[in-house]
Amino acid sequence: MVSKRKLSKADAPEESCKADLPKTKKSRISDKEKASAYSGVENEGVFEELLRTSGIVLKSGEGQNEIAVDQMAFQKKLCLALEKHPTYPDVVKQFISGLESHIKDRNQFKNCLLPCTPVRTEGSRTLVHSYCESLIKLLLGIKTLQPAVITLLLEKIPEFFFDIVGTFGTNFPRLIVNQFKWLDRLLDSQDLIKKLMQMVSVSPIPIQHDIITSLPEILEDSQQSEVARELSCLLKQGRRLTVPILDALSRLDLDADLLAEVRQYAMTIVPSVKLEDLPVVVKFILHNVKAADAVEVISDLRKSLDLSSCVLPLQMLGSQKKLKSQVQASSSSQVTTSQNCVKLLFDVIKLAVRFQKDVSEAWVKAIENSTSVSDHKVLDLIVLLLIHSTNTKNRKQTEKVLRSKIRLGCMPEQLLQNAFQNHATVIKDFFPSILALAQMFLHSAHPAIVSFGSCMYKQAFAAFDSYCQQEVVTALVTHVCSGNETELDISLDVLTDLVMLHTSLLMRYATFVKTILDSTQKLNPCQIRKLFYILSTLAFSQRQEGSYIQDDMHMVIRKWLSSTVPNHKQMGIIGAVTMIGSVALKRNEGDGSSLERPELNSERDGQLSTLLDLVGFCCEQTPEVLALYYDELASLIEKQKGKLDLQLLEEFGKSLVEDFPGDFVVDLNPTVDGSFLFPVKPLYNLDEDESQGAIAINLLPLVSQSELGKVTDGSNQSTRIASPLCLSPCFRLLRLYTAEQNSGSLEEIDALLGCPLYLTDLEVEGKLDSLSKQEREFLCSLLFYALNWFREVVNAFCQQQEAEMKGKVLTRLQNITELQNMLGKCLAATPGYVPPPASFDSEALEAVPSINAVGPGRKRNGKKKKADGSKASSADRSQGDDSSEGNQPDTELSELEKPAAEREAGHPLAQLQSYRPYFRELDLEVFTVLHCGLLTKSVLDTEMHTEAREVVQLGPSELYFLLDDLCWKLEHVLTPGSTRRVPFPKERGYKDIGFSHLCQRSPKEVAMCVVKLLKPLCSHMENMHNYFQVIMQNRDVEDDPRVNIQEHQLMSSCYQQLLLTFRSLFAWNGFSQPENTDLLRSALQVLADRLKPGETEFLPLEELISENFHYLLNFQQSVPSFHCAFILTQLLIAIAEKPMTGWKKEKMASLAKQFLCQSWVKPSGEREKGSQFNSALHTLLCVYLEHTDNILKAIEEISSVGVPELINSAKDGCSSTYPTLSRQTFPVFFRVMMAQLESSVKSIPAGKPSDSSEVQLEKLLQWNIAVRNFHILINLVKVFDSRPVLSICLKYGRLFVEAFLKLAMPLLDYSFKKHRDDVQSLLKTLQLSTRQLHHMCGHSKIRQDIGLTNHVPLLKKSLEQFVYRVKAMLAFNHCQEAFWVGILKNRDLQGEEILTQASEERDSEEEEEESAGSPAEVQPPEALPAGRAAGAEPRAAMPGVAGQRRL
């Protein structure tokens, strides 16, 4: 008998199988061979004799039995020999008896179970296959012997029940069972299977395992179903045989019910099955998954599979550090086994994903359908990577799902870190996909996706081998050299993190990083700083290995510093100072527990002095470059506080301490020698009592000298001239260096806080017009320099604790607001003036700011009392709002991203916002001044006696100045959760102008600073609340209250800035990250403490959020302006979204409606209006409709109550119910209502045949309300026919009709017979609306307005589809005779016919229209009066007739 599986011997390729030899051919064996074969056969029995004559020679010992003929020939010979034997059939019993005796010896039994060896003789060719079956299997192929041999074998199995099979031992039960596999013919397969199953019930587990796993190869097809049921019953009896049974069942053909039953059982044991058995269980579950139930099966499997149990051994190993070596070795092997099992599990999933299309798609769909953040596991992320790596066809879908999950926060970076840390061996196989996804994510427009991509790079570098690390570094370098700003920033940030965490690893790839030096043209100063920090760390962390990087950096810096291009010199300064920081950094010595100065060799000292000399020489002649040098050194000292070895910089420090007083400070004298444009006068002296040794800042003479230098073109270049440009930068460096040298004390330089400045008489009111242009510009420059000096002074001394120092700092803040007030007036009279630069690490400003134009940025820097007339400015800008579409938010930035103080753009003083880059940056520490309450300042007489006590308070102007700057900083650094970056941003200047110091800090550090300020901010906001509460109460009591408009607007601006500060903090997307949960909690506790002092420490997070919500809700009664109301609403949403519950939604809807129903009047008595008001109104209306419980009812209330009130009001009137609804704001209301109506109907489920009558009626009722609202809104066009309203109608009208076709028409199909009256009413109402839409199409074409006609083709297409869909619905219900189409004339908005052709043709058209004008009343089956209802709508919507083609 020929085996089904034939193996070929590798060592005998020249031999061929001769199974097809003719019967006439006999085996040729020489006489000598016969003689040797017959020697010693005198004592052989029937068994041995018959085998020998048939062609098999039995061997004893280690040798295998030999076969001299073909297997089939042997079986035929033996069969014939038995049948022709004289004692047949007794000879069979004798043969079996001989076999039984033969196999009593285990070695001989083993030979009979192992394959026979073909006879090989020299000089002759064998006639047998290179692979032959065993003797037992050959005997099982003979039908006369098969039953007896099977019985004999099964009886032998119990002999081996208690044998222990060693590593190299013989597993006899397995060999016996293998004999039954793949037999060509079984005489009684039922009996064999029955006996095998009986054997399973009594055998030990290893033998049970072997029998069960062999069953699929033994069974006949007809037996599979029966045996599968027996195995499934056995499966439920215990867990010990789970793996072999599932393995066997996966290879059997199961009916659908049994497969589902077993799969369900397998699913239940997934969470508790042993880790080593898990791959087999999962393999069975994924086996034969059909498309219909694939998603359900995979979803259940996702919920059951938990990889955390696989990580447990690894965590145990890490925590048990004090174990003995044997236990540690055991734990290590346990971890290896665990990782191998996880690897096998994902191999199983990988095979299923690769070869079963349904599994791949279902797994992606299951992950996509999961909505809760907590439902997402590490498994999901790894499977998505696996599918992305395995199935090229599913890549786009996988990327889409992954992006969506990251954007929604379902796949946080913590999940990615867990995947890499615990399953690196599995994930490493998907490295190409990880790299491709990370590269793609860095191109994304969403900050969370970009951050996730950067995290993928960092984790891949840390977890994988050197090849992967090299690829990661290469990819990052490619991003840096790409020129894309976002990619560039994030890639440098990743490299910075890598160089900090894995310095020695990254050192191997320093050559790749160094290539970035060839592409520095596109880098801005901040990026240059990051790059040189990375290179310097690599160059100086390893003394020998980094020397070649040092050489390259030195060459590049020398080249840049020697360049005449300002940008290159700027880059050279930044790079050189960064290198100085690395050289002068204190090094870790010994165990790294302390920072000590190493014994630097002379080469290191030489490098430092060379750099300092080189930079000093290159900066000396150019004030701007020197100022940059000072600023960079100051930033370096501030950033590396306590880590720099200042002894190395001692020589430089000495010269600095000497140069500053020599250049900028003079003794205070009543008169100053010299000829200047203005008379010199010392101003702002806070130390007037110190008559002796008093000093002053020599500002006006320096500015005059600087201006003169411009005129004379610097004729004396050899003389070092102090420039006022360097005043503030040099002072910043001096105070940071002094603080570092004196452990934070500024006592040596504290005289500079109160010393006066040499200025001139600044009473400029009414004098500006008489000054020349040069004098006005000189005065402006003087004020800029003075302001920047005061800002740096406040930066320096803001943290001093002495009461006198704090009083002086507050006085300097007052000086700043006063000077800015004067500067605004001077700038208004000096058009085209370009101020002196204040930020030297930025690129040249592209445009000169103009005081006469609206500034592009926020109003900043606290202009004192600049809120004057700010509200009026909105009114100025709002002219013509009702005729323009400026209120459309989809063409503008969202309000969360809009500049917060645009309202003041119309006032000249407010234009200082566009000059923001020319002011020195305030440090975050300055805002500690907000803690100040009332402070007293002693005014001492010359005898040092207290003469008077003057109260110095942080007034509204100073408060606004600080809050405004703080808001501006927070908007820059704290990214809101809902912000999206514009995919293709316009080319613009360096975005970090004015944020150089801020950018040295991470967003988390900034957020921590603001959280510390929350308590004083709450106090200030409560004061504002009380102030406006009093005003409102007075307004209610007095008929003609006299409100100080100027003060009211300034306090209103402070209130707004406070709300903006809170919103910027709580809307920060960083709070969604687990590592910032404690910070969020501490922020929430501060606000909750205001309601429940001392009770919030142990409150759960959800209760803290509720307390915060209620605390902020208290401010709703005191908001002074609509914009403040809008920001408060946004703040409450930001708080409530963590998470949003039902009662919060109700409160939000109620609050928004309250603001909409409130009349917003300025102190002057004029109503608020303008583009900013419209934008805020749009958002607030959306909040109301999105949070209300019944959106259709809310829309109907506004459209049927508020709008009629508006129509009946005076020209400048408004709705009495909704005072925010006026003729100017109607387009805003209309757009939001149309958009929300279209959005809400999409949530009504489509009709199904299985819906009950009650469900159908409920859905019909919802559609009736929606269509009625739609009809009301569409008909408002007859009254409000402005272009924006028409555009909204055409756009959202089409979307509504499309939604009706998709969702409502299936409902009408199945509810037409049961609810025909409701369906008829619904169609009749919608017909009126679609007819009006058709009129709008005609109106648009007559007007030839491209903006409107662009909507017409798509709208007409939808109307035509509606005609045929109604016809199909009637046909479906056997009422097609009720359908009738007429010719509809083109009419305008008022219903007048549009005359476009010759009168003769028009007359004939009219006759045709009249003949078909009245639809016949058709009585369809079931007495349905639908002739007019069903026929009239198609009349109004059919576009493909001649009457509509005229246009």
mmCIF file of N, CA and C in Angstrom, residues 385 388-389 416 420 427-441 453 456-457 460 464:
data_model
loop_
_atom_site.group_PDB
_atom_site.id
_atom_site.type_symbol
_atom_site.label_atom_id
_atom_site.label_comp_id
_atom_site.label_asym_id
_atom_site.label_seq_id
_atom_site.Cartn_x
_atom_site.Cartn_y
_atom_site.Cartn_z
ATOM 1 N N LEU A 385 -0.879 47.959 14.730
ATOM 2 C CA LEU A 385 0.465 47.938 14.127
ATOM 3 C C LEU A 385 0.659 46.661 13.322
ATOM 4 N N HIS A 388 -1.326 46.927 10.096
ATOM 5 C CA HIS A 388 -0.641 47.887 9.220
ATOM 6 C C HIS A 388 0.594 47.254 8.590
ATOM 7 N N SER A 389 1.276 46.417 9.356
ATOM 8 C CA SER A 389 2.498 45.779 8.865
ATOM 9 C C SER A 389 2.204 44.610 7.932
ATOM 10 N N LEU A 416 1.156 53.633 24.606
ATOM 11 C CA LEU A 416 2.297 53.360 23.722
ATOM 12 C C LEU A 416 3.532 52.971 24.537
ATOM 13 N N PHE A 420 5.680 49.342 24.373
ATOM 14 C CA PHE A 420 7.112 49.219 24.095
ATOM 15 C C PHE A 420 7.868 48.610 25.276
ATOM 16 N N ILE A 427 6.699 43.888 19.198
ATOM 17 C CA ILE A 427 6.579 45.119 18.402
ATOM 18 C C ILE A 427 7.763 45.298 17.454
ATOM 19 N N LYS A 428 8.908 44.743 17.804
ATOM 20 C CA LYS A 428 10.097 44.933 16.973
ATOM 21 C C LYS A 428 9.872 44.437 15.545
ATOM 22 N N ASP A 429 9.023 43.410 15.395
ATOM 23 C CA ASP A 429 8.723 42.882 14.052
ATOM 24 C C ASP A 429 7.993 43.906 13.191
ATOM 25 N N PHE A 430 7.353 44.894 13.847
ATOM 26 C CA PHE A 430 6.569 45.888 13.099
ATOM 27 C C PHE A 430 7.329 47.201 12.964
ATOM 28 N N PHE A 431 8.637 47.175 13.142
ATOM 29 C CA PHE A 431 9.406 48.423 13.139
ATOM 30 C C PHE A 431 9.213 49.247 11.862
ATOM 31 N N PRO A 432 9.208 48.632 10.663
ATOM 32 C CA PRO A 432 8.979 49.457 9.459
ATOM 33 C C PRO A 432 7.656 50.225 9.516
ATOM 34 N N SER A 433 6.617 49.577 10.043
ATOM 35 C CA SER A 433 5.333 50.264 10.163
ATOM 36 C C SER A 433 5.389 51.366 11.206
ATOM 37 N N ILE A 434 6.086 51.097 12.310
ATOM 38 C CA ILE A 434 6.225 52.117 13.359
ATOM 39 C C ILE A 434 6.917 53.349 12.796
ATOM 40 N N LEU A 435 7.973 53.122 12.032
ATOM 41 C CA LEU A 435 8.721 54.239 11.450
ATOM 42 C C LEU A 435 7.849 55.012 10.460
ATOM 43 N N ALA A 436 7.121 54.276 9.616
ATOM 44 C CA ALA A 436 6.264 54.936 8.615
ATOM 45 C C ALA A 436 5.151 55.741 9.289
ATOM 46 N N LEU A 437 4.540 55.164 10.332
ATOM 47 C CA LEU A 437 3.464 55.874 11.041
ATOM 48 C C LEU A 437 3.992 57.109 11.762
ATOM 49 N N ALA A 438 5.161 56.972 12.396
ATOM 50 C CA ALA A 438 5.737 58.120 13.106
ATOM 51 C C ALA A 438 6.034 59.258 12.133
ATOM 52 N N GLN A 439 6.563 58.915 10.966
ATOM 53 C CA GLN A 439 6.850 59.950 9.953
ATOM 54 C C GLN A 439 5.567 60.619 9.490
ATOM 55 N N MET A 440 4.515 59.816 9.315
ATOM 56 C CA MET A 440 3.242 60.364 8.851
ATOM 57 C C MET A 440 2.600 61.234 9.935
ATOM 58 N N PHE A 441 2.697 60.793 11.187
ATOM 59 C CA PHE A 441 2.083 61.542 12.285
ATOM 60 C C PHE A 441 2.743 62.905 12.462
ATOM 61 N N GLY A 453 3.416 60.757 17.514
ATOM 62 C CA GLY A 453 4.484 60.362 16.586
ATOM 63 C C GLY A 453 5.857 60.541 17.202
ATOM 64 N N MET A 456 6.530 57.783 19.593
ATOM 65 C CA MET A 456 6.891 56.537 18.899
ATOM 66 C C MET A 456 8.387 56.513 18.595
ATOM 67 N N TYR A 457 8.917 57.638 18.140
ATOM 68 C CA TYR A 457 10.361 57.711 17.869
ATOM 69 C C TYR A 457 11.166 57.443 19.145
ATOM 70 N N ALA A 460 10.858 53.785 20.330
ATOM 71 C CA ALA A 460 11.559 52.867 19.422
ATOM 72 C C ALA A 460 13.069 52.945 19.634
ATOM 73 N N PHE A 464 14.634 49.254 20.962
ATOM 74 C CA PHE A 464 15.098 48.365 19.896
ATOM 75 C C PHE A 464 16.618 48.346 19.781
#
